[in-house]
Short mmCIF file of C-alpha atoms and ligand atoms in Angstrom, two decimals:
data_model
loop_
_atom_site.label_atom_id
_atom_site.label_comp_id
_atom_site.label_asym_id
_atom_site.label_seq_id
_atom_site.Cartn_x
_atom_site.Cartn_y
_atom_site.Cartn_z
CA UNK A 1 24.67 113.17 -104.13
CA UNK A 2 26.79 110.75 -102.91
CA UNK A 3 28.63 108.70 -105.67
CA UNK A 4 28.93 104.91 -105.58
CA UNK A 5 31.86 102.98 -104.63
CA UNK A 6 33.29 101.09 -107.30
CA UNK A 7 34.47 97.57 -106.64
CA UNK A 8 38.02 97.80 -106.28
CA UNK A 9 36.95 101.19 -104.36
CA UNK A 10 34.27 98.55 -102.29
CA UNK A 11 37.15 95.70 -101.71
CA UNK A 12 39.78 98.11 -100.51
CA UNK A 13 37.00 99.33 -98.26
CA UNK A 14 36.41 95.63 -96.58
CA UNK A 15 40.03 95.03 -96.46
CA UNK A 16 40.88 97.75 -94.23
CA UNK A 17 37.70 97.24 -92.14
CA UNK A 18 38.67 93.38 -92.12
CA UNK A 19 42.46 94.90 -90.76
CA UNK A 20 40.97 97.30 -88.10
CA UNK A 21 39.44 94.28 -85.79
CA UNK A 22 41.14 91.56 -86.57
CA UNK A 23 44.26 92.19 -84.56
CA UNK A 24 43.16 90.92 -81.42
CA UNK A 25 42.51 87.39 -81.58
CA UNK A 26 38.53 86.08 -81.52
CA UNK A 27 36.97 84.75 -78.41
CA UNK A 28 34.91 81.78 -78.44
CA UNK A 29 33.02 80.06 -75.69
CA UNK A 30 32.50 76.45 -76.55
CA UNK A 31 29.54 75.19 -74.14
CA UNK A 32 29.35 71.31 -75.04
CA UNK A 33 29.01 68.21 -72.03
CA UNK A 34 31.10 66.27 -74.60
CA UNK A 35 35.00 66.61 -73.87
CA UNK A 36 36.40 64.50 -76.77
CA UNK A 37 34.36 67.05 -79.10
CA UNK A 38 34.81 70.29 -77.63
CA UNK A 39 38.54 69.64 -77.75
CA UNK A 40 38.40 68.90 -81.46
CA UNK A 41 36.51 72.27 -81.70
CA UNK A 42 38.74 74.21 -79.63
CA UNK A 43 41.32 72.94 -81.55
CA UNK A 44 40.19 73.65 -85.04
CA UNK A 45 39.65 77.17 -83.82
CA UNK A 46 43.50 77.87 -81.95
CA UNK A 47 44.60 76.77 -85.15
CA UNK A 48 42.59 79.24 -87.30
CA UNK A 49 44.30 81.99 -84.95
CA UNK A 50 41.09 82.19 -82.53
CA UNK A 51 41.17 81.97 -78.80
CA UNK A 52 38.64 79.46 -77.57
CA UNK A 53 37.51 78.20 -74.46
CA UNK A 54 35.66 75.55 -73.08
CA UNK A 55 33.11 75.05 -70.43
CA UNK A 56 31.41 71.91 -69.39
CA UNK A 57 28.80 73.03 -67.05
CA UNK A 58 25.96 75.04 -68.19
CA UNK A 59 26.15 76.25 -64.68
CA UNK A 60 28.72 78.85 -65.14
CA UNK A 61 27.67 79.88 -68.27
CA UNK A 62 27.08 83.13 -67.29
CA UNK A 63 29.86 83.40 -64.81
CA UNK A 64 32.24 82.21 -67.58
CA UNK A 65 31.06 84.89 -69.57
CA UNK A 66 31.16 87.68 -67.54
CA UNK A 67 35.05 86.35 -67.26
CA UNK A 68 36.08 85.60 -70.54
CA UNK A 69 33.61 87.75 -72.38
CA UNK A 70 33.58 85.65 -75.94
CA UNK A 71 32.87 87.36 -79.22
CA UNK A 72 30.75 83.95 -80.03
CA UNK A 73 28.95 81.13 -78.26
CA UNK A 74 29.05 77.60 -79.57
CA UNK A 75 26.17 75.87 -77.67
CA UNK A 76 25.51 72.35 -77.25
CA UNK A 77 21.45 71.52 -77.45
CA UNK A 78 21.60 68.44 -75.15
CA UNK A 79 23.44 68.72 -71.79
CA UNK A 80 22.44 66.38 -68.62
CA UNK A 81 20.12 68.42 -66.82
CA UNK A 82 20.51 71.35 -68.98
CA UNK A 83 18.95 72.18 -72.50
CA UNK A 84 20.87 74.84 -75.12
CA UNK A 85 17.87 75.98 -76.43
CA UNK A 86 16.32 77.69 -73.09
CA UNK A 87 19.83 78.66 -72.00
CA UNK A 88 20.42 80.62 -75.28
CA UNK A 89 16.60 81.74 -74.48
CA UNK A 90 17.53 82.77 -70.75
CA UNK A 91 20.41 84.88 -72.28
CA UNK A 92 18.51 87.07 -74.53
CA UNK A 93 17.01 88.53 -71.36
CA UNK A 94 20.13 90.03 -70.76
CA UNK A 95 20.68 93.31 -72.08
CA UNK A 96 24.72 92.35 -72.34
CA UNK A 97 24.02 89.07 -74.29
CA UNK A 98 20.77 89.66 -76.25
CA UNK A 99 23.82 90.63 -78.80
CA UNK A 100 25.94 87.81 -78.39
CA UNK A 101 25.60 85.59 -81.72
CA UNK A 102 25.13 81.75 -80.66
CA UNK A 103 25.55 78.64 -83.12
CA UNK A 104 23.99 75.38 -81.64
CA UNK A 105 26.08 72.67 -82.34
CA UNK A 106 24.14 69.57 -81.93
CA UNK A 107 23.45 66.36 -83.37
CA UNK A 108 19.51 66.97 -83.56
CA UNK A 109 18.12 66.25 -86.93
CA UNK A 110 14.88 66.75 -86.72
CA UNK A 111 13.61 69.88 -88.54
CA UNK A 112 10.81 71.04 -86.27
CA UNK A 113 13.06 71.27 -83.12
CA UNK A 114 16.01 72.78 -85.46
CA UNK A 115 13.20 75.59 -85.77
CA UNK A 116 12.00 75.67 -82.44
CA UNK A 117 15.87 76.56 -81.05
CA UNK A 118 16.87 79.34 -83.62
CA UNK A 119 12.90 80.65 -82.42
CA UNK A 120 13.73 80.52 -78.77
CA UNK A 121 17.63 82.76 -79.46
CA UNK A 122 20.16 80.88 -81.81
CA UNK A 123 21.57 82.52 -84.58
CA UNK A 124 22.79 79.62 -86.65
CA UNK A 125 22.03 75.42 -86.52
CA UNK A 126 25.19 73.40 -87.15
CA UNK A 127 24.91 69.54 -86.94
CA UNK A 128 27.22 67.52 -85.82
CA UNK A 129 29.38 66.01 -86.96
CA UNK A 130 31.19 69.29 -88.61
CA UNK A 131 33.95 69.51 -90.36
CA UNK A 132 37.24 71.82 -89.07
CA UNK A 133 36.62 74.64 -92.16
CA UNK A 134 32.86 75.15 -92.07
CA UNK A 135 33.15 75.47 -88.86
CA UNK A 136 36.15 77.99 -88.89
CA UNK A 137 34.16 80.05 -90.93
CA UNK A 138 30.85 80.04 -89.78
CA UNK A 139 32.65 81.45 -86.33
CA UNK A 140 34.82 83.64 -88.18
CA UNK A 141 32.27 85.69 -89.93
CA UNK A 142 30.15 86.25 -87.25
CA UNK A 143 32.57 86.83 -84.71
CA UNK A 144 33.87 89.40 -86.79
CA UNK A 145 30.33 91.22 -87.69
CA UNK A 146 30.46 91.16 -83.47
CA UNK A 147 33.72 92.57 -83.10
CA UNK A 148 33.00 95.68 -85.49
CA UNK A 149 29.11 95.99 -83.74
CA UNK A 150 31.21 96.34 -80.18
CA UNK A 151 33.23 98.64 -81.60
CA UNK A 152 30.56 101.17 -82.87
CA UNK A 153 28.87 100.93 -79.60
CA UNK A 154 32.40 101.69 -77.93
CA UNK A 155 32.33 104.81 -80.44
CA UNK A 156 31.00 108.60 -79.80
CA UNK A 157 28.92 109.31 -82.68
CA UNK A 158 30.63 113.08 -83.13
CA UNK A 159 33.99 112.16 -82.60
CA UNK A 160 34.70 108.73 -83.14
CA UNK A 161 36.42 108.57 -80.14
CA UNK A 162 35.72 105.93 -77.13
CA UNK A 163 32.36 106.87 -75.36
CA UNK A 164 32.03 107.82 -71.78
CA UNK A 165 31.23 104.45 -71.12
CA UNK A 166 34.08 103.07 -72.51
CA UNK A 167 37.08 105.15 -72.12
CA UNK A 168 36.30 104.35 -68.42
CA UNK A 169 36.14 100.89 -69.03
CA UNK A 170 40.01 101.44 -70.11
CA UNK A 171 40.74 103.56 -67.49
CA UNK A 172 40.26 100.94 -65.21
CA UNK A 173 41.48 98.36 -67.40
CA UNK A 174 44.72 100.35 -67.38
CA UNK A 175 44.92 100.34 -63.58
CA UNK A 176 44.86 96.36 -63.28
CA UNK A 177 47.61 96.76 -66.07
CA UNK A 178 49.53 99.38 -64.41
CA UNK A 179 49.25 97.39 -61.01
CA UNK A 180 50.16 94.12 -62.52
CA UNK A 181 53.22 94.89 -64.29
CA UNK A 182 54.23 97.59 -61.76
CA UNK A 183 54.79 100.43 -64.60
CA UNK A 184 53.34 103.86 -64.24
CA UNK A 185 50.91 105.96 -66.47
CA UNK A 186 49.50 109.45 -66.66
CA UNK A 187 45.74 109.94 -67.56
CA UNK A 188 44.50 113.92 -68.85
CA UNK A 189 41.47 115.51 -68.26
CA UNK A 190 40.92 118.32 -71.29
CA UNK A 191 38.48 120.82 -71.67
CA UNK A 192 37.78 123.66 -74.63
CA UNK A 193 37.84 126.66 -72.42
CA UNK A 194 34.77 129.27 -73.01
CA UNK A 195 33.15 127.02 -75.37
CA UNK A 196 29.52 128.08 -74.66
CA UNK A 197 30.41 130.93 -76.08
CA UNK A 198 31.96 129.55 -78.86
CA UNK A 199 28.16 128.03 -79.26
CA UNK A 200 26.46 131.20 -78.63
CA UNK A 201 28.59 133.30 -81.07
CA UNK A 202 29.03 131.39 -84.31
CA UNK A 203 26.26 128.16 -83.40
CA UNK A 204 26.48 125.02 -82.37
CA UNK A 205 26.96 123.46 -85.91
CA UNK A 206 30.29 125.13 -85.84
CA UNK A 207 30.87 124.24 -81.95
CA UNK A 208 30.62 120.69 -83.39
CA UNK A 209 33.55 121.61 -85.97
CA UNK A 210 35.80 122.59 -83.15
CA UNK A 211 34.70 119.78 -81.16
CA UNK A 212 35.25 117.31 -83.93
CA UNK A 213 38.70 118.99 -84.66
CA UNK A 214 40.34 118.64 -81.54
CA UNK A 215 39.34 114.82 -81.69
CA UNK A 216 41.35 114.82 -84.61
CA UNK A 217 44.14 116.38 -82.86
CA UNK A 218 43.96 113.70 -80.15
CA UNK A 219 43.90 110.93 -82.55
CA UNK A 220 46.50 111.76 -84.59
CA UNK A 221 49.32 113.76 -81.88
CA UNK A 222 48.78 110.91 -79.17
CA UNK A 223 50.54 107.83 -79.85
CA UNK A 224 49.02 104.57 -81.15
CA UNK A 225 48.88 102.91 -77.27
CA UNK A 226 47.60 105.82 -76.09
CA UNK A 227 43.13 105.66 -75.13
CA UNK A 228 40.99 108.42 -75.88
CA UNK A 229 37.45 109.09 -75.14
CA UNK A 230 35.10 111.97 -75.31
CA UNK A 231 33.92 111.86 -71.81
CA UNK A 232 31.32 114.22 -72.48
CA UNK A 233 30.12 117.90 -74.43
CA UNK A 234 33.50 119.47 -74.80
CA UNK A 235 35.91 117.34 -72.49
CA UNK A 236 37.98 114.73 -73.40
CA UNK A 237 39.87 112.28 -71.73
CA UNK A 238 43.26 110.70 -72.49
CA UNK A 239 45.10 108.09 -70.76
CA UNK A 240 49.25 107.81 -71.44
CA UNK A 241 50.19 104.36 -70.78
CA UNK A 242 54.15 104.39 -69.72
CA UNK A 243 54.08 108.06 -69.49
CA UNK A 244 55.30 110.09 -66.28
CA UNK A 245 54.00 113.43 -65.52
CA UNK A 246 56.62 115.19 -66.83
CA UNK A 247 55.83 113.44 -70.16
CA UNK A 248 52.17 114.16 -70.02
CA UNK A 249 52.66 117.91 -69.09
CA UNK A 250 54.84 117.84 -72.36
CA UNK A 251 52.19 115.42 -74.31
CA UNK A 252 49.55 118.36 -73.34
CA UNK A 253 51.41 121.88 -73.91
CA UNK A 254 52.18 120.63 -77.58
CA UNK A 255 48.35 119.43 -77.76
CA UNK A 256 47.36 122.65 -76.26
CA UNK A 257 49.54 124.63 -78.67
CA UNK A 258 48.47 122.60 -81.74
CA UNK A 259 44.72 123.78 -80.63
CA UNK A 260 45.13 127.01 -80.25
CA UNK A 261 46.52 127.31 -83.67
CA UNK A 262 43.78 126.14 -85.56
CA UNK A 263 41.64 128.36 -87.51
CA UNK A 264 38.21 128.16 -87.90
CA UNK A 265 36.14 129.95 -90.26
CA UNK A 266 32.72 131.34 -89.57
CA UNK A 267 30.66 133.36 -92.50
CA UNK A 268 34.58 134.76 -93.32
CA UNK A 269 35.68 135.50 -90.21
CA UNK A 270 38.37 133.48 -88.65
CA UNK A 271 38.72 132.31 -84.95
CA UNK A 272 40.70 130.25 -82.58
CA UNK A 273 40.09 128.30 -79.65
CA UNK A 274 41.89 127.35 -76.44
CA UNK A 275 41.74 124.06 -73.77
CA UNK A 276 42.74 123.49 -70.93
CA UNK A 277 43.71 120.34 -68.95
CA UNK A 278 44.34 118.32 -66.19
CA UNK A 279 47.08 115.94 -65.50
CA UNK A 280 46.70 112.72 -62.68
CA UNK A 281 49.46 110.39 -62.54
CA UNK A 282 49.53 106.97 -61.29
CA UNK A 283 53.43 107.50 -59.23
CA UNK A 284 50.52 109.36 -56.89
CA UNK A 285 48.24 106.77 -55.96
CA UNK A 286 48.83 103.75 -53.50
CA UNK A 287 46.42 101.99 -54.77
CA UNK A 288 45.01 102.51 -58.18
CA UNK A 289 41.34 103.06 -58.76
CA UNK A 290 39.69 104.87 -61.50
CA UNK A 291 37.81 107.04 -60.24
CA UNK A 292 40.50 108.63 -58.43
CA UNK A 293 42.06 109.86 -61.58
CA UNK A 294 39.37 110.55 -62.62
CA UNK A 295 38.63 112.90 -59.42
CA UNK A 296 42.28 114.08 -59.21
CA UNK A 297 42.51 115.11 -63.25
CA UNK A 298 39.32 116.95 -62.74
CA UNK A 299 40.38 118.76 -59.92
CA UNK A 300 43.73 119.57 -61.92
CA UNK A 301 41.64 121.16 -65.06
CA UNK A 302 39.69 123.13 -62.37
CA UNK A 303 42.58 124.75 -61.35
CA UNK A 304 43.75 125.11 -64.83
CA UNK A 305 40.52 126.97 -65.73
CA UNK A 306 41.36 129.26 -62.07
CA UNK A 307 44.31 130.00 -63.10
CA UNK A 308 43.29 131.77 -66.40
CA UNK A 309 42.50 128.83 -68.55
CA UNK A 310 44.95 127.78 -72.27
CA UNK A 311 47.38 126.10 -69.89
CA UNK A 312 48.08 122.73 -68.19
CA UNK A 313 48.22 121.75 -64.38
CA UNK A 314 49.59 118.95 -63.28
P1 LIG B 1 34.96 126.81 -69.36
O1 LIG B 1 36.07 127.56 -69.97
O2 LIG B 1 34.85 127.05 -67.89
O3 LIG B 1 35.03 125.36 -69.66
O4 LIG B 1 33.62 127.39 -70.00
P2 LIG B 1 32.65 126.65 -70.99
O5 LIG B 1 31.73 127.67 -71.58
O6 LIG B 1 33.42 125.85 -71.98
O7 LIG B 1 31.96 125.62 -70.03
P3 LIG B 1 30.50 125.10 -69.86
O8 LIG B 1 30.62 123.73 -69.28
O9 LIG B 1 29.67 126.10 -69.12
O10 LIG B 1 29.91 124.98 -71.33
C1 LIG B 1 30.09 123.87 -72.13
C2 LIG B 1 29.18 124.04 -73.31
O11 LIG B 1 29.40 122.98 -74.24
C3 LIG B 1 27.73 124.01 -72.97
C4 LIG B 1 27.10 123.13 -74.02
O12 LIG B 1 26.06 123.79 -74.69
C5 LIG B 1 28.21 122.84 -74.99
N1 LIG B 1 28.17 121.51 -75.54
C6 LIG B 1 28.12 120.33 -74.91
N2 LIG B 1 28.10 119.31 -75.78
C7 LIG B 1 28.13 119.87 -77.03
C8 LIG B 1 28.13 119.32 -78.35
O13 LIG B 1 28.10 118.12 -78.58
N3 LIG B 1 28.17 120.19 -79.38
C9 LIG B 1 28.21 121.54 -79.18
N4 LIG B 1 28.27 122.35 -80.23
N5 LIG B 1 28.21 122.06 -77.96
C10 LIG B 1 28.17 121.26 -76.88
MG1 LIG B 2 25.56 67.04 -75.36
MG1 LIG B 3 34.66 124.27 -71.33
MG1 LIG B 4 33.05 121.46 -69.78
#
């Protein structure tokens, strides 16, 4: 029985959701053949704190968003050469943009081709002309339901960590960073050593538990710039921006020593687990690609594991 929030319980709820995405600014793609409008949109929206862009051609559309990757599309209906309707249409083929919420913006009045677009792939009908606030909000709230929908799918369901998927994304992410501003970073490869038969001996319900508890440990021990990701069963991967190897080998050994103190309980018996893990650092590379960390770390936690496992190799 679960009881029900109350409504101060309910607001304080939305508020912090409302906190956790809205740090980074929203994107919005305006796609509109009229300049003098567009800029009048994409002005109304840098001043409500959004970032927005605009493209004139519906020939790049899907260029420009592969680029600038929007959290929203605002989408003209009539373009020369080009309708919005069977461009928002076209997109909903795409896996990667059947999600992407798109508001037509046009001056089209009549009811029975308002219909027909939101049919063929729009979310929402705006006519022109609109004023600054409804449109600021009509964006906002959507781009926001977006924002939070990317984020669970960036999520592991047991953790709540980044998902394979996605801490690789930021793996590689941090490599253009790293190469751009010429700093240096560390990336760790950790696994829970003999965890099978963790499984086998006390089940996997309690596996999950340990599993679930060293995510915790990684979220809360790692600092705030710091990625991780469950990059699959009982492995983990971090990645230390600004952080030598020295650093990291530190960063571990206190992780490693915070895990092996936990207690678990199974059917009032206690037990503890150990990890080991694997340290690649970017003063290494040449170049910096991610799946040579990812190669190197792994080849560090194998030697981790050889060398008698609960330690670190860097
Ligand atoms: P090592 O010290 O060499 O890492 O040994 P190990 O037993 O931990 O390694 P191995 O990779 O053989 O076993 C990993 C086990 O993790 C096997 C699999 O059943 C279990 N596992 C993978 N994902 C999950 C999960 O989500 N929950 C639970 N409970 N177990 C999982
Ligand atoms: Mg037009
Ligand atoms: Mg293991
Ligand atoms: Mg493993």
């Amino acid at each position: 029985f679960v009881r029900p929030l109350n409504v101060m319980q309910l607001v304080e709820k939305v508020d912090s959701l409302v906190g956790d995405h809205t740090e980074i600014p929203y994107r919005i793609l305006i796609v509109d053949d009229d300049e003098m409008l567009s800029l009048s949109y994409q002005q109304a929206l840098l001043n409500a704190g959004m970032r927005a862009e605009i493209e004139p051609d519906p020939t790049h559309l899907l260029r420009r968003l592969e680029d600038f990757r929007p959290d929203l599309l605002l989408l003209d209906i009539h373009m020369p050469g080009y309708s919005g309707v069977e461009l928002a249409a076209a997109l909903r083929y795409y896996d990667e943009w059947t999600g992407l919420p798109i508001i037509y913006l046009s001056a089209e009045i009549n009811r029975e081709r308002q219909l027909h677009a939101l049919n063929r792939g729009g979310d929402d009908f705006i006519t022109k002309p609109i004023s600054e606030q409804y449109l600021v909000s009509v964006v906002r709230v959507r781009a926001e339901r977006m924002r939070r929908l990317a984020n669970l799918r960036a999520c592991d369901g047991l953790t709540g960590l980044l998902n394979h998927v996605h801490i690789k994304e930021a793996l590689a992410a941090e490599c253009l960073r790293a190469t751009r501003e010429e700093s240096c970073f560390s990336v760790v490869m950790l696994d829970i050593d003999h965890f099978k038969q963790v499984n086998d001996t006390y089940g996997h319900a309690r596996g999950d538990t340990v599993i679930r508890a060293l995510a915790h440990l990684l979220k809360t021990r790692l600092r705030g710039t710091d990625k991780v990701g469950r990059y699959g069963g009982e492995e983990f991967f971090a990645i230390l921006p600004s952080c030598q190897e020295e650093g990291a080998e530190r960063q571990c050994n206190w992780l490693r020593e915070a895990f092996a103190a936990l207690e678990f309980e199974h059917e009032g018996e206690t037990f503890a687990c150990t990890l080991s893990a694997g340290i690649a650092c970017s003063e290494d590379f040449e170049l910096l690609h991610a799946d040579q960390f990812i190669e190197c770390a792994d080849q560090a936690l194998y030697a981790a594991k050889d060398a008698g496992r609960n330690c670190v190799v860097g």
